PDB file of C-alpha atoms and ligand atoms in Angstrom:
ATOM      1  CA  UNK H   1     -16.359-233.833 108.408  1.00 42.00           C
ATOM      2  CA  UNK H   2     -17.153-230.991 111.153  1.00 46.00           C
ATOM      3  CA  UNK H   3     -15.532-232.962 113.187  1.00 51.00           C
ATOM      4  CA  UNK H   4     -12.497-233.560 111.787  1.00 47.00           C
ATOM      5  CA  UNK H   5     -12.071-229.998 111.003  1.00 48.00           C
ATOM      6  CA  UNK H   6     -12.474-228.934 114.789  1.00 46.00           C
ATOM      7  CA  UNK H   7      -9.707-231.724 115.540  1.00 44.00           C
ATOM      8  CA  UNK H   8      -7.421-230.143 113.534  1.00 45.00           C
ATOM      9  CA  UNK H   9      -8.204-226.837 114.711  1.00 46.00           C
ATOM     10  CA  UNK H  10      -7.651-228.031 118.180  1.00 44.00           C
ATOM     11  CA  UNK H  11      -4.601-229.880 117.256  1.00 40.00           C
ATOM     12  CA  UNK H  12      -2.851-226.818 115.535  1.00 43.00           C
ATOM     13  CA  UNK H  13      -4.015-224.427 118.796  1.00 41.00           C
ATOM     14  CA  UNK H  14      -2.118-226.678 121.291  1.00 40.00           C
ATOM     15  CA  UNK H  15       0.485-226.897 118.714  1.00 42.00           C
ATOM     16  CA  UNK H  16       0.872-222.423 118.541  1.00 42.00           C
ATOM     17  CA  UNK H  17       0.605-222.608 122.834  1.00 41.00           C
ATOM     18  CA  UNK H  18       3.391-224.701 122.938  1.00 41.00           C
ATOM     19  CA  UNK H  19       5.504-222.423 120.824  1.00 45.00           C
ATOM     20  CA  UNK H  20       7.891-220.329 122.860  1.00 46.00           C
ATOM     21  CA  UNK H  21       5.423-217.019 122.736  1.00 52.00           C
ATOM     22  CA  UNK H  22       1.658-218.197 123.150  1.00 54.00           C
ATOM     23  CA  UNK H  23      -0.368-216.333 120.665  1.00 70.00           C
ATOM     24  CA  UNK H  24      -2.928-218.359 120.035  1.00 76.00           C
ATOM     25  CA  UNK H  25      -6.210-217.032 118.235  1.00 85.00           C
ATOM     26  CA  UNK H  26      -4.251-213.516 117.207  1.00 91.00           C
ATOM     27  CA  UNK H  27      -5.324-211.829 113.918  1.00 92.00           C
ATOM     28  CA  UNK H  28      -4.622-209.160 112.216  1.00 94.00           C
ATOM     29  CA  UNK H  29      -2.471-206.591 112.745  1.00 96.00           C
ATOM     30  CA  UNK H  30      -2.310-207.685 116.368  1.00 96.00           C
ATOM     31  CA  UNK H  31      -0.881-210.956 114.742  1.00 95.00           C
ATOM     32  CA  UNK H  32       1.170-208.780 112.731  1.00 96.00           C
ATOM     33  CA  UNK H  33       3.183-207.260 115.530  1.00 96.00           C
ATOM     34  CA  UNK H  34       3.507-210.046 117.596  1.00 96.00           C
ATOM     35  CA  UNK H  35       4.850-211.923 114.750  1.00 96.00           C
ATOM     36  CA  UNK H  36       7.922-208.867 114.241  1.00 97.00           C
ATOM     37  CA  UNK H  37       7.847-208.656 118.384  1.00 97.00           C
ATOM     38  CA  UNK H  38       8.663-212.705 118.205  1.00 96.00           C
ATOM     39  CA  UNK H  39      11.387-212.359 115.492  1.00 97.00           C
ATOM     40  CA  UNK H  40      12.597-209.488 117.448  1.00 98.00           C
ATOM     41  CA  UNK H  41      12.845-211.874 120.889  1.00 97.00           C
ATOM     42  CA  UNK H  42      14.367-214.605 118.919  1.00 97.00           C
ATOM     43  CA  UNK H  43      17.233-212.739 117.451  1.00 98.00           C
ATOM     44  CA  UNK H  44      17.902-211.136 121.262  1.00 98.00           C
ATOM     45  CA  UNK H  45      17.890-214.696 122.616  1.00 97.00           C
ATOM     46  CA  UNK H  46      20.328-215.250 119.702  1.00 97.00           C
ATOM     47  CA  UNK H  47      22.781-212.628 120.357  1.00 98.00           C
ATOM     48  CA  UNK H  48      22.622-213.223 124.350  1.00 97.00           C
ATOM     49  CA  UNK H  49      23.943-216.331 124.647  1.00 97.00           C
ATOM     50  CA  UNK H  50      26.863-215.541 122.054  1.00 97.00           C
ATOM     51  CA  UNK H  51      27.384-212.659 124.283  1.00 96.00           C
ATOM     52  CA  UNK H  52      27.178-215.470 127.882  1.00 95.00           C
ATOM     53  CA  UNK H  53      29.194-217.910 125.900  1.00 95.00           C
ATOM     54  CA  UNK H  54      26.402-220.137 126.058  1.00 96.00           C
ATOM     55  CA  UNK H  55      26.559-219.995 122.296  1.00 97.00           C
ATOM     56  CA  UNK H  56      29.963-219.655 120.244  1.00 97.00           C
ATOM     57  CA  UNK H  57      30.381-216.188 119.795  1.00 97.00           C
ATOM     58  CA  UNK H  58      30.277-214.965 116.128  1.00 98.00           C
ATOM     59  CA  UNK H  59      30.339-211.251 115.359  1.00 98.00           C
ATOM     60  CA  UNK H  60      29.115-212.052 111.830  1.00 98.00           C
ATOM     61  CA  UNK H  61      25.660-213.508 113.736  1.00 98.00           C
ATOM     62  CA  UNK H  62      25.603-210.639 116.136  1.00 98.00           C
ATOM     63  CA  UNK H  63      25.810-207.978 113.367  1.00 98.00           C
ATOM     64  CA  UNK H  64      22.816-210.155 111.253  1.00 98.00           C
ATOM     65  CA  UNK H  65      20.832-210.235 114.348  1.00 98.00           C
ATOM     66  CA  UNK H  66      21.646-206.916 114.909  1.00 98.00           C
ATOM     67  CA  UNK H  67      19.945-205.702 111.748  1.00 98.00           C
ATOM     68  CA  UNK H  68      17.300-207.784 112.063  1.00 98.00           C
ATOM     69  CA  UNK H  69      16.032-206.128 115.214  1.00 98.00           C
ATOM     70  CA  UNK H  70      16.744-202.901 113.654  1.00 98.00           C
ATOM     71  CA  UNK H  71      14.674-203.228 110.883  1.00 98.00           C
ATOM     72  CA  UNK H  72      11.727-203.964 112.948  1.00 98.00           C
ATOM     73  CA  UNK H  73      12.419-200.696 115.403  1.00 98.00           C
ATOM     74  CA  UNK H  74      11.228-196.894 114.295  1.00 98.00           C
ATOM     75  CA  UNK H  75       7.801-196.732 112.029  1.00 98.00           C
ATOM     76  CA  UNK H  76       8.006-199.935 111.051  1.00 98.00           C
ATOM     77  CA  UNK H  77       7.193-200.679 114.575  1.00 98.00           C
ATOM     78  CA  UNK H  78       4.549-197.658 115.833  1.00 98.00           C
ATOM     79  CA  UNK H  79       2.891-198.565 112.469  1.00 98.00           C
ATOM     80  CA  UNK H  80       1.771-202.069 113.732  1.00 98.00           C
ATOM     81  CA  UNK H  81      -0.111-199.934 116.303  1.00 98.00           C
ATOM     82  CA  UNK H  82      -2.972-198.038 114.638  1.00 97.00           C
ATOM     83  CA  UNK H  83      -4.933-196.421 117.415  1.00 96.00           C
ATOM     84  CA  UNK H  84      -7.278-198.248 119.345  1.00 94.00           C
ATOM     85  CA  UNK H  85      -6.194-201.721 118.364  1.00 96.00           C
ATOM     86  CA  UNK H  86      -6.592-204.042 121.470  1.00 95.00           C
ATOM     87  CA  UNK H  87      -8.079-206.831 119.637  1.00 93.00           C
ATOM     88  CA  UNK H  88      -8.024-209.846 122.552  1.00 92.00           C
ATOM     89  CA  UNK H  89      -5.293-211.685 122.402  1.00 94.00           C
ATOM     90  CA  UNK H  90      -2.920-208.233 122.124  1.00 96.00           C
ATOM     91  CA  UNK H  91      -1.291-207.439 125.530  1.00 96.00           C
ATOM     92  CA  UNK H  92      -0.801-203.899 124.324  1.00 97.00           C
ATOM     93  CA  UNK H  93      -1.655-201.022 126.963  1.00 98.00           C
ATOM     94  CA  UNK H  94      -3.942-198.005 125.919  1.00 97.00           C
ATOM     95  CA  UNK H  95      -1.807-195.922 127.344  1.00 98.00           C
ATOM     96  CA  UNK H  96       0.634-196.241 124.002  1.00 98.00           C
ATOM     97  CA  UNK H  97      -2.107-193.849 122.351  1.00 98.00           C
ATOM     98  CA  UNK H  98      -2.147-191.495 125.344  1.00 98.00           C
ATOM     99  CA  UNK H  99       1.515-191.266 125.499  1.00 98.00           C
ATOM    100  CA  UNK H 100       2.502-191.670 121.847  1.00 98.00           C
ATOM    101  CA  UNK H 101       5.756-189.693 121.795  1.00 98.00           C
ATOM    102  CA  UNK H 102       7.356-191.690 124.797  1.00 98.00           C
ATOM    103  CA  UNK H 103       6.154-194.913 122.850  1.00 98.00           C
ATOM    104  CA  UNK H 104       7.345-193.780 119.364  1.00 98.00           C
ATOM    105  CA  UNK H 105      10.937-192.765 120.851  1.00 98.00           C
ATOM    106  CA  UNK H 106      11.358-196.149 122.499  1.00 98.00           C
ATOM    107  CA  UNK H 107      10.656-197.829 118.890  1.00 98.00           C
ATOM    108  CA  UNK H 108      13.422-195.524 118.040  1.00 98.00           C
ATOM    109  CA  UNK H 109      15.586-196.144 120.258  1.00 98.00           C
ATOM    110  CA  UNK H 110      15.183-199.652 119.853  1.00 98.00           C
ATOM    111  CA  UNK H 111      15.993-199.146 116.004  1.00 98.00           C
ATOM    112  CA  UNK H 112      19.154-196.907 117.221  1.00 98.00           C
ATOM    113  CA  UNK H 113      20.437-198.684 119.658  1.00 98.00           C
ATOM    114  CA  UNK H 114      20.201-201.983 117.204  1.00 98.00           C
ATOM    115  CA  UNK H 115      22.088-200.139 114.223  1.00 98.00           C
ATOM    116  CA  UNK H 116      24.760-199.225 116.919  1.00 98.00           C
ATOM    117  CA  UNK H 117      25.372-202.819 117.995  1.00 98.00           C
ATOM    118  CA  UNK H 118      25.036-204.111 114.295  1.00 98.00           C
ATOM    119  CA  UNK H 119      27.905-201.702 113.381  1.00 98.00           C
ATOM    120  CA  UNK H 120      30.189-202.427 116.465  1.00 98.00           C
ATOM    121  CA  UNK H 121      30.332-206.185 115.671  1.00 98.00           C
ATOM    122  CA  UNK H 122      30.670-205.463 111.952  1.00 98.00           C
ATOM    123  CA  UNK H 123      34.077-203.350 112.928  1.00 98.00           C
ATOM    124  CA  UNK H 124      34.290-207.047 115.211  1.00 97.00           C
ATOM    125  CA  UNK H 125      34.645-204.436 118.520  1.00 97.00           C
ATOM    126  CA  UNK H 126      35.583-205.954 121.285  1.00 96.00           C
ATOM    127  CA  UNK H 127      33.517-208.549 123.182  1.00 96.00           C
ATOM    128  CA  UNK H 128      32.821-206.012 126.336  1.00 96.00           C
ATOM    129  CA  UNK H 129      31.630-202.786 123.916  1.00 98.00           C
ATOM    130  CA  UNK H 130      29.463-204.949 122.073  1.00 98.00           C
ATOM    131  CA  UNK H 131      27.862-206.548 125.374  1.00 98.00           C
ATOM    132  CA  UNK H 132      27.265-203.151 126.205  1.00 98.00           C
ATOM    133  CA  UNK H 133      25.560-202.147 122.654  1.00 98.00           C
ATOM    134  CA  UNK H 134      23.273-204.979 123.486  1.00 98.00           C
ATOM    135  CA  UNK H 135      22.424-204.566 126.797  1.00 98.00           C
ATOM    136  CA  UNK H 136      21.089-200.940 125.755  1.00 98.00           C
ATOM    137  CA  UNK H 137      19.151-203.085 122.889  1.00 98.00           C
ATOM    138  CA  UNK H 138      17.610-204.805 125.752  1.00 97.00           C
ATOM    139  CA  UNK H 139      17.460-201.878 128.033  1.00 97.00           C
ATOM    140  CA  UNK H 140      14.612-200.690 125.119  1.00 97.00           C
ATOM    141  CA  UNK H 141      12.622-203.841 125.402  1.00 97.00           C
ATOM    142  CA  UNK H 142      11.860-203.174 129.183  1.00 97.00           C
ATOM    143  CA  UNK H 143      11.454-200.048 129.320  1.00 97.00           C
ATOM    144  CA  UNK H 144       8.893-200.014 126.498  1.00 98.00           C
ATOM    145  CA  UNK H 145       6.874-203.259 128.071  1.00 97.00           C
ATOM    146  CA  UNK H 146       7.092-201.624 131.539  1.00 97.00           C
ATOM    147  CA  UNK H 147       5.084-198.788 129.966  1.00 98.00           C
ATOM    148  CA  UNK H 148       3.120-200.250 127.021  1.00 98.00           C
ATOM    149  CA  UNK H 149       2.470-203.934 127.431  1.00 97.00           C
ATOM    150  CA  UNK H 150       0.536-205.450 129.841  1.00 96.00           C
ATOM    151  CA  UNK H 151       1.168-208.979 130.874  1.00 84.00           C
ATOM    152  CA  UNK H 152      -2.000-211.240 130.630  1.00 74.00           C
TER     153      UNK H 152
HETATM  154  C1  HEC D   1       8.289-199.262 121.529  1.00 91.99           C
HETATM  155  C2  HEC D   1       7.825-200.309 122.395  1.00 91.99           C
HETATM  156  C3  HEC D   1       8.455-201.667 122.386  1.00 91.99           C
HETATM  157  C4  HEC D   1       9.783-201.988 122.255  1.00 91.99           C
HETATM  158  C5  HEC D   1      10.972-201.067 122.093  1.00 91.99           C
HETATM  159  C6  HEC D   1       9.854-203.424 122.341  1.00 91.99           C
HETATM  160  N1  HEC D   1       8.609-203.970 122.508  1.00 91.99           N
HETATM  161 FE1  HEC D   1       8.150-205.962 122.609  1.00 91.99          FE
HETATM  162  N2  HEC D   1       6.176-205.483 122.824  1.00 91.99           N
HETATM  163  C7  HEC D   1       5.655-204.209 122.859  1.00 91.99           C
HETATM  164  C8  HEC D   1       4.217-204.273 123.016  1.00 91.99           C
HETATM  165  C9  HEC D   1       3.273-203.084 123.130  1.00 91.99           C
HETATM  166  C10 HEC D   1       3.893-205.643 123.057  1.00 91.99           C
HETATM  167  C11 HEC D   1       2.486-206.253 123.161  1.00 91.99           C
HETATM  168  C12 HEC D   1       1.882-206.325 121.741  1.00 91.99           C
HETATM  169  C13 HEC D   1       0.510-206.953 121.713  1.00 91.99           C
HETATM  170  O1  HEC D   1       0.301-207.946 122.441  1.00 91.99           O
HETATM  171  O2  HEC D   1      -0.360-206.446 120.988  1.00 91.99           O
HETATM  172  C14 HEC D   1       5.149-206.381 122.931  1.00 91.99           C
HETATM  173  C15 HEC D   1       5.258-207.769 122.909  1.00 91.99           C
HETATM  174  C16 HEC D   1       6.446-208.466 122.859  1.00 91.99           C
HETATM  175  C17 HEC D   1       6.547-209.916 122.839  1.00 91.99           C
HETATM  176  C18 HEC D   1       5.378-210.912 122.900  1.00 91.99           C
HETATM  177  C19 HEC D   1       4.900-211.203 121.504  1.00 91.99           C
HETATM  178  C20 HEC D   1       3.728-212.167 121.497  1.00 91.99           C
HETATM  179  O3  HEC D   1       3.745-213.103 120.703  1.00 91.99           O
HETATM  180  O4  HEC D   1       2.788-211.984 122.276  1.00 91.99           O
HETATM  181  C21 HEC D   1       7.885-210.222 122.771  1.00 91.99           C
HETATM  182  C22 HEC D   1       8.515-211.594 122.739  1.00 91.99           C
HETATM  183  C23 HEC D   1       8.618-208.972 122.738  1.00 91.99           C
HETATM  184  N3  HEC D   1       7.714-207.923 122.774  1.00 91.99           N
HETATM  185  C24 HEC D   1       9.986-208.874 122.671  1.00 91.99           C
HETATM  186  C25 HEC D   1      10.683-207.656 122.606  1.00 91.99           C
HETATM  187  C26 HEC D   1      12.127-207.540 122.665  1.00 91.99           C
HETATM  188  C27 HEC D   1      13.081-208.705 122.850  1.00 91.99           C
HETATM  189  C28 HEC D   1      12.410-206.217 122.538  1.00 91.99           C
HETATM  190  C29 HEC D   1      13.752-205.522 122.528  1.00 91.99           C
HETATM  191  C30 HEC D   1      14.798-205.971 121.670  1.00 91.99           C
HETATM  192  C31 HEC D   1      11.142-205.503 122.424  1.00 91.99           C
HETATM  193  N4  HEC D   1      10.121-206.421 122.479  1.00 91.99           N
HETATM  194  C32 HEC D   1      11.041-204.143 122.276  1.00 91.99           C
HETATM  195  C33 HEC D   1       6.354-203.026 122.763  1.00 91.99           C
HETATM  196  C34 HEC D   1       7.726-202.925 122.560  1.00 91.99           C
END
């Protein structure tokens, strides 16, 4: 039976590295936010290749996606970082608890600048404003992981 189990185990571990964020063996909180940080990536892949014209564009999607980053952004985000939690698998930098106000504005921002692009393709704005919404959205993302995360 033991050995079963630790198949399966195995089995669903390759299965969560294969996914398109490897977070394998994450609990927790630490789980928690890299959960919201993957929902968060998969509604920017979303909007960006409407926005290349990889993907038909659709303002309707754009604006959904839109809010779903935005909910994510502001406290809901800083509070999937109580102080001090760099359980292993987290990529997460100390120095988001040295520098809290930088890090809290950027999960702001990121809530800001998502409303702003959510609203722009609700009014269906044209194609070139609501690139540039988004590419603040993104400009967000890298700032805060060129600060705050640290790639393992
Ligand atoms: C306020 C800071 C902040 C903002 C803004 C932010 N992130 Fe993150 N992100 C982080 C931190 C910190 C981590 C590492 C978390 C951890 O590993 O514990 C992370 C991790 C990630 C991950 C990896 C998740 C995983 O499974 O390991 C993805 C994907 C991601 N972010 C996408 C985005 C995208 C896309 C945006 C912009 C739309 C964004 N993030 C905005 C701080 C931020």
């Amino acid at each position: 039976m033991k050995r079963i189990h630790a198949a399966l185990v195995l089995g669903a571990g390759v299965l969560a590295a294969g996914a398109a964020w490897a977070h394998g063996g994450a609990t927790g909180i630490v789980k928690e936010r890299m959960d919201a940080m993957s929902d968060i990536g998969r509604n920017v892949k979303s909007i960006g290749q409407m926005i290349k014209g990889v993907a038909p564009y659709d303002p309707v999607k754009i604006a959904n996606a839109g809010g779903a980053i935005a909910v994510h952004g502001g406290e809901a985000l800083t509070e999937l970082f109580p102080e001090g939690s760099l359980q292993s698998p987290s990529e997460a930098s100390p120095a988001i608890w040295t520098d809290w106000t930088k890090f809290s504005d950027l999960a702001a921002n990121l809530q800001t600048s998502a409303l702003a692009l959510k609203t722009l393709a609700d009014q269906n704005a044209d194609r070139k404003t609501v690139a540039g919404a988004f590419g603040k959205v993104a400009a967000t993302c890298k700032s805060c992981h060129e600060a705050f995360r640290i790639k393992k």
